[in-house]
Structures are given as structure tokens and as C-alpha cells.
XYZ file of C-alpha atoms in Angstrom:
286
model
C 136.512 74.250 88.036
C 138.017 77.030 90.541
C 136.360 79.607 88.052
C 132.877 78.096 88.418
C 133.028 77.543 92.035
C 133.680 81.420 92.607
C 131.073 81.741 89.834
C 128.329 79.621 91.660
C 129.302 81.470 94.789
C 129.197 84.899 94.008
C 125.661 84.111 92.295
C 124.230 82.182 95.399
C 125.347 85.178 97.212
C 123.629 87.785 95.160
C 120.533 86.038 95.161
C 120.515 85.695 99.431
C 121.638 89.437 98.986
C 118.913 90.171 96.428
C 115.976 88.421 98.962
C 116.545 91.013 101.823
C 115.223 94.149 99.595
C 112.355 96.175 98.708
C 111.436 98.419 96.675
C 108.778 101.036 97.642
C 106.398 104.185 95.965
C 105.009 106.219 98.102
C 102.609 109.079 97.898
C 100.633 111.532 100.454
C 99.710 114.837 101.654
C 100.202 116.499 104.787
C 100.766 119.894 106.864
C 103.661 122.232 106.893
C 104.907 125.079 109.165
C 107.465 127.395 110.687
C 108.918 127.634 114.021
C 110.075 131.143 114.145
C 112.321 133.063 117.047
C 111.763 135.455 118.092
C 107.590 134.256 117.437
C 105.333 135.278 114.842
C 101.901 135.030 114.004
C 101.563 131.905 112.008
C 98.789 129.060 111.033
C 99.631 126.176 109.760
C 99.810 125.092 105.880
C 97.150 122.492 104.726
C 97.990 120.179 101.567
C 101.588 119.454 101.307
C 102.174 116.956 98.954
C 105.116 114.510 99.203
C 105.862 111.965 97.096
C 109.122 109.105 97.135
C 111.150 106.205 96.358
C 112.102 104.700 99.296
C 114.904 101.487 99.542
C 115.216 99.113 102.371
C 117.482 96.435 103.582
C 116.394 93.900 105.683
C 118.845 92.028 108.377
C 118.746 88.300 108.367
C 119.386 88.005 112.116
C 116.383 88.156 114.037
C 117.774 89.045 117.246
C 118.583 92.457 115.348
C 115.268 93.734 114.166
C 115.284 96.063 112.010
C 115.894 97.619 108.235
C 118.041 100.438 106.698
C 117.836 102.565 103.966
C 117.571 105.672 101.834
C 114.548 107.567 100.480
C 114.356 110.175 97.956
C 111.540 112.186 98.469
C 109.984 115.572 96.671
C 107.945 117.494 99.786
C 106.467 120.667 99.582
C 107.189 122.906 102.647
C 106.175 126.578 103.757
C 104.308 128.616 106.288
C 101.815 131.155 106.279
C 103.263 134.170 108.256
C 100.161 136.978 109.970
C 102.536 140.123 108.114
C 99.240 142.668 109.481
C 96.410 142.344 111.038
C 93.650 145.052 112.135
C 92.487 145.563 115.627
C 89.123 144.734 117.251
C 88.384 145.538 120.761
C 85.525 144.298 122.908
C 84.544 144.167 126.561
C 84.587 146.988 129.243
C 86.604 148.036 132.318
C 89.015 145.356 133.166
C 87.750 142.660 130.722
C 88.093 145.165 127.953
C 90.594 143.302 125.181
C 92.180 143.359 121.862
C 91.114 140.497 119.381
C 93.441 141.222 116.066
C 92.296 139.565 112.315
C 95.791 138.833 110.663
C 96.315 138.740 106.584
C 98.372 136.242 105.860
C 101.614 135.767 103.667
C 102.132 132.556 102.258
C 105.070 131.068 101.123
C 105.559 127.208 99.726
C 108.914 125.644 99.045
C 109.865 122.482 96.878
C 112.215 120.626 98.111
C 114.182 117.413 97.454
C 114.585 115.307 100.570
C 117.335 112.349 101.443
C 116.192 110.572 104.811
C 118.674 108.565 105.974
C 116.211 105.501 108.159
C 116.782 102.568 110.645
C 113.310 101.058 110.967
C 112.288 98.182 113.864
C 110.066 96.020 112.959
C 108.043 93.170 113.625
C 106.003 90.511 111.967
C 102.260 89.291 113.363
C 100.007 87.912 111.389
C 102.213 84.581 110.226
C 104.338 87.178 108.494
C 101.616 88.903 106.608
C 101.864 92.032 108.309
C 104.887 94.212 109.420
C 104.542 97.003 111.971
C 107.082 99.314 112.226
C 108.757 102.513 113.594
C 111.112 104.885 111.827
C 114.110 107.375 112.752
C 116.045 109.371 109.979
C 118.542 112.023 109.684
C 117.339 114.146 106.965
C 119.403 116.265 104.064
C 117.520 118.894 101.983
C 117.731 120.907 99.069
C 115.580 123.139 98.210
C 114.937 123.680 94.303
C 112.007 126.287 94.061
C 109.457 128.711 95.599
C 106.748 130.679 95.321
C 104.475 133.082 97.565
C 101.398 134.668 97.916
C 98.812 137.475 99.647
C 95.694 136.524 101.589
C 92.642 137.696 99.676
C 95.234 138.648 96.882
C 95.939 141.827 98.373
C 99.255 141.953 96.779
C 100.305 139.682 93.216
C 101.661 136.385 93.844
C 104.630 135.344 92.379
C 108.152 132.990 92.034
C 110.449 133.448 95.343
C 113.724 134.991 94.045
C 116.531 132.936 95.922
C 119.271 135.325 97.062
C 122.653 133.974 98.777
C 123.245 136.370 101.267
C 119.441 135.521 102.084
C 118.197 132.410 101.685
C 119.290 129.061 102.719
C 118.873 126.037 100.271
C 121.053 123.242 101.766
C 119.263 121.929 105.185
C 119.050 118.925 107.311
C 116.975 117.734 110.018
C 115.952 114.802 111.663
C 112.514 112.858 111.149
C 110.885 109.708 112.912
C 107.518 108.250 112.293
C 105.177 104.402 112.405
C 103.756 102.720 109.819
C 102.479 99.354 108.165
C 102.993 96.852 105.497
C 100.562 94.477 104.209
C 102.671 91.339 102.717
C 100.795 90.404 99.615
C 102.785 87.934 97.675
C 105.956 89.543 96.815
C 103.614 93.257 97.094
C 103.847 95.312 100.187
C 100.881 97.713 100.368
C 100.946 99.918 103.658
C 100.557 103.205 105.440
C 103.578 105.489 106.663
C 103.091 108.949 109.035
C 106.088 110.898 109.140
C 106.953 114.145 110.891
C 110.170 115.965 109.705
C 111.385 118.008 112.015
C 113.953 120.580 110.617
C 116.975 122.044 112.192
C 118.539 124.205 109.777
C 116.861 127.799 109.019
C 115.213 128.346 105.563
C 116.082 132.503 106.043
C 119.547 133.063 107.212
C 118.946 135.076 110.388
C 119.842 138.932 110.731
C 123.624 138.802 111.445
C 123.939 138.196 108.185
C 120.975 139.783 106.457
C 119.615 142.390 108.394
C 116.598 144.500 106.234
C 114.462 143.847 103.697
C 114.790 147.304 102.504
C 116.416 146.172 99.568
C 113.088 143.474 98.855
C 110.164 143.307 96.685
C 107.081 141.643 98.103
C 108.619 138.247 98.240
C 109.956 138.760 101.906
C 107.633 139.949 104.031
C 110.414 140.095 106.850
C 111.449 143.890 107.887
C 114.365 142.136 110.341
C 115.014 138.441 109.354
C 114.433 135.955 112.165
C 116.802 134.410 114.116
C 115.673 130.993 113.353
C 113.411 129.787 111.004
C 113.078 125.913 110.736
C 110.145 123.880 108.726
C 108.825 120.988 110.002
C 106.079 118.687 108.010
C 103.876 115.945 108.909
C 102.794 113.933 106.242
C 100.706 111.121 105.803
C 101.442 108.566 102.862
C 100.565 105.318 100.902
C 102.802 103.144 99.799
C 102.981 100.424 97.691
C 106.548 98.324 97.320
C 108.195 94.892 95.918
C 110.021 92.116 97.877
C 113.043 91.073 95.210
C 112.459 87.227 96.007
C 109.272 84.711 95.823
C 110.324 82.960 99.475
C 110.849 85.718 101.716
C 112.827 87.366 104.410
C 115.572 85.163 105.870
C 114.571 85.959 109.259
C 111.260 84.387 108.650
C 113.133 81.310 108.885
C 115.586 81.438 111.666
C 114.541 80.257 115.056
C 115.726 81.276 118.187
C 117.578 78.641 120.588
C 114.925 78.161 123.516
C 116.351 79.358 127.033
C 116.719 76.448 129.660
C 114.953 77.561 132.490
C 116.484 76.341 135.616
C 113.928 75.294 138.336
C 114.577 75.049 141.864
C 112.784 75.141 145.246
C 114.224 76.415 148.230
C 113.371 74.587 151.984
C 112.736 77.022 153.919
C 112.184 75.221 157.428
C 115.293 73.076 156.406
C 117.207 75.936 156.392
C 116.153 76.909 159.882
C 116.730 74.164 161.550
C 120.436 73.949 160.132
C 121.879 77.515 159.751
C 125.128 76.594 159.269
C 124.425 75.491 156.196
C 125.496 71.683 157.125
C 124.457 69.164 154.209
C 121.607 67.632 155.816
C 118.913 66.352 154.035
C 116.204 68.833 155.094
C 118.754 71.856 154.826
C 119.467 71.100 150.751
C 118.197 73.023 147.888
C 116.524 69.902 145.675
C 116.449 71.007 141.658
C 114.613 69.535 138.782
């Protein structure tokens, strides 16, 4: 009987567990782009695809909104960098100026992203709808590149990863707001995201000084000193609820405050100011 008992208990328990998950795809496109120092002549990177399996856990207690959980994401990251441009000048006398038309080195990175997310929530809509806001600390790998010339002035090519160059452990932080429409046990929605990255995807020039030593793949004569990428994406997403009934905290109410009412008499309190306990110097409460 003992064994059953522990049996039925560990079972109830997994299923309460099992209600306060979900399950989620998600897919999207976005924008990519460096922050360089000292600062280059960059533009930013259209069509960034980005595309996940993202986990969440749901608290029970209400007076805690919120969800964590883990994503695994593949994003595609990269700059374009202005490597030369050619000089046009226009105006006379003191207006006379320089207006320069860059070519532009491209460079795209895959990369395999863990986000690490607390998410607040809440629920309008009779629980139908779930607005949210996101914060994440971010770890990165990145698995592959490639690059390539404006007007394809030079060949394009794979991105030859060198140690003593390139960097392809990172982390970073990201935050973002989205939506869930509760359909059933199906969540359908609409995430924004913007990863911004702290760690440098070129190891700066105390350790890597030249390029002298490079094919066309760096276009870099003095590595920078920093070099994060940053992304914002926007994605669809489409996840399952693993139970028919719902979130516990659908179902938990919140003990009503008592308010405590009073009135204060104000020429009662005058006329006694040593705060005797006459009848017109007494605060009266409901």
C-alpha cells in the first residue's frame, strides 16, 4: 500500500509539474550589425534569419509573474564593413565638402545561440491572450562563416577561423516583448528580440595585430579593439501547453485587502486639543 501511495504521488506530481510547460517553434528574420572601436564605416545587414526551440516554465503563484527557460536558437550574424570608398567633392569656398561612396565588405556568421530568459507576463482577454516581456543572458558559439565584395570586386568565399584571430565562444545579454494567442492547448504569437553582444567576434590587436599574414577574408589592416554583434530579430512562433486545463495560476485567487475606513473630525479636534475623549474630539470608523 506504502508503494502505491508514493506511486500515486509521484504521478499526481508529474502531471501538476507537466501542466506548467510549453513547448515553442519559432521562426523570423531580422537585422544584424557591428559596433566597432575605434568606428568604422558600416551599414547595417538586412535578412538575418533565426530560427529556435524555445522551453518555458510557468510559476503557479500569481503574485510571482513570470516564466523561465532556455532557448536554442540558430541566428545568422555579420556586418558589412565600408573597407574603401572614393571621394566626391562639391560646393565652393567654405561650404566646399567631401561626400565619400564606400564598397562594402560583407561578412555573415552562423551561430548557435543559448538565451538564458525570465519572462513577466500577464493574462487579458479571460486568459486567451498573454503579453509579455523578456530578459536573457545569452551564450554563443559560432559554427561557420562566410564573406563577400560589394559589386563582386573581389571572390567571395568560406571565412577561415584562426585561434590567435577569431573568437567563437561569446555571450551577451538580450531582452525583448511579445504575444501569445491561447488557442486550446496551441499558443500562436509574435516575439521581437534584440541581442545585444558583449564579447568581440575579432580578438582585438594586443593579440593579433596585422593582417599581413591574410587573404581577402579580413579586410582589417589593425584588428579593432572591440567588435561586438548585436541582432534584432523579429519572429513567429507557434508552441504547445502540456495539459488540456491550463496554467495553475489561472485558478488561484488573491485574498481581497480589507480596506480600513475612517473619518477624521476636524472641528472636534479643535475644540479639544488635548486630545481628551470627548465625543466630538473621537475618530468614528466603519
Amino acid at each position: 500500500m506504502a508503494l502505491v501511495a508514493i506511486i500515486t504521488t509521484l504521478t499526481l506530481s508529474a502531471e501538476r509539474a507537466s501542466a506548467q510547460h510549453t513547448l515553442t517553434l519559432s521562426g523570423g528574420t531580422g537585422v544584424s550589425f557591428a559596433r566597432f572601436y575605434p568606428a568604422e564605416e558600416t551599414k547595417l545587414q538586412w535578412g538575418s534569419e533565426n530560427f529556435g526551440l524555445s522551453w518555458r516554465y510557468y510559476s503557479d503563484k500569481p503574485r510571482f509573474v513570470g516564466a523561465v527557460g532556455i532557448d536554442l536558437e540558430y541566428l545568422e550574424r555579420g556586418f558589412n564593413l565600408g573597407y574603401t570608398y572614393t571621394s566626391e567633392w562639391k560646393g565652393e569656398g567654405e561650404d566646399r565638402h567631401e561626400i565619400r561612396h564606400y564598397q562594402y565588405y560583407s561578412r555573415k556568421v552562423n551561430t548557435l545561440m543559448l538565451p538564458l530568459v525570465w519572462q513577466p507576463h500577464v493574462y487579458v482577454a479571460k486568459n486567451r491572450l498573454r503579453i509579455y516581456i523578456e530578459a536573457a543572458f545569452v551564450l554563443s558559439y559560432n559554427i561557420s562563416s562566410s564573406y563577400s565584395y560589394q559589386n563582386d570586386r573581389y571572390p567571395a568565399g568560406k571565412y577561415e577561423w584562426k585561434v590567435p584571430r577569431d573568437n567563437r565562444f561569446g555571450y551577451g545579454l538580450a531582452g525583448g516583448l511579445g504575444f501569445n494567442v491561447l488557442l486550446g492547448q496551441v499558443e500562436i504569437g509574435l516575439r521581437a528580440r534584440y541581442n545585444f553582444g558583449y564579447s568581440d567576434i575579432l580578438k582585438n590587436r594586443n593579440k593579433y595585430y596585422s593582417n599581413s599574414t591574410d587573404g581577402r577574408e579580413n579586410p582589417f589592416y589593425y584588428s579593432p579593439l572591440r567588435s561586438p554583434l548585436d541582432n534584432v530579430n523579429v519572429l513567429f512562433t507557434v508552441g504547445w501547453r502540456f495539459n488540456k486545463r491550463g496554467f495553475d495560476e489561472w485558478f488561484v485567487e488573491r485574498p481581497k485587502r480589507e480596506k480600513k475606513l475612517g473619518s477624521f473630525n476636524y472641528s472636534g479636534a479643535i475644540n479639544n486639543p488635548a486630545g481628551g475623549r470627548g465625543s466630538s474630539g473621537t475618530t468614528q470608523r466603519r
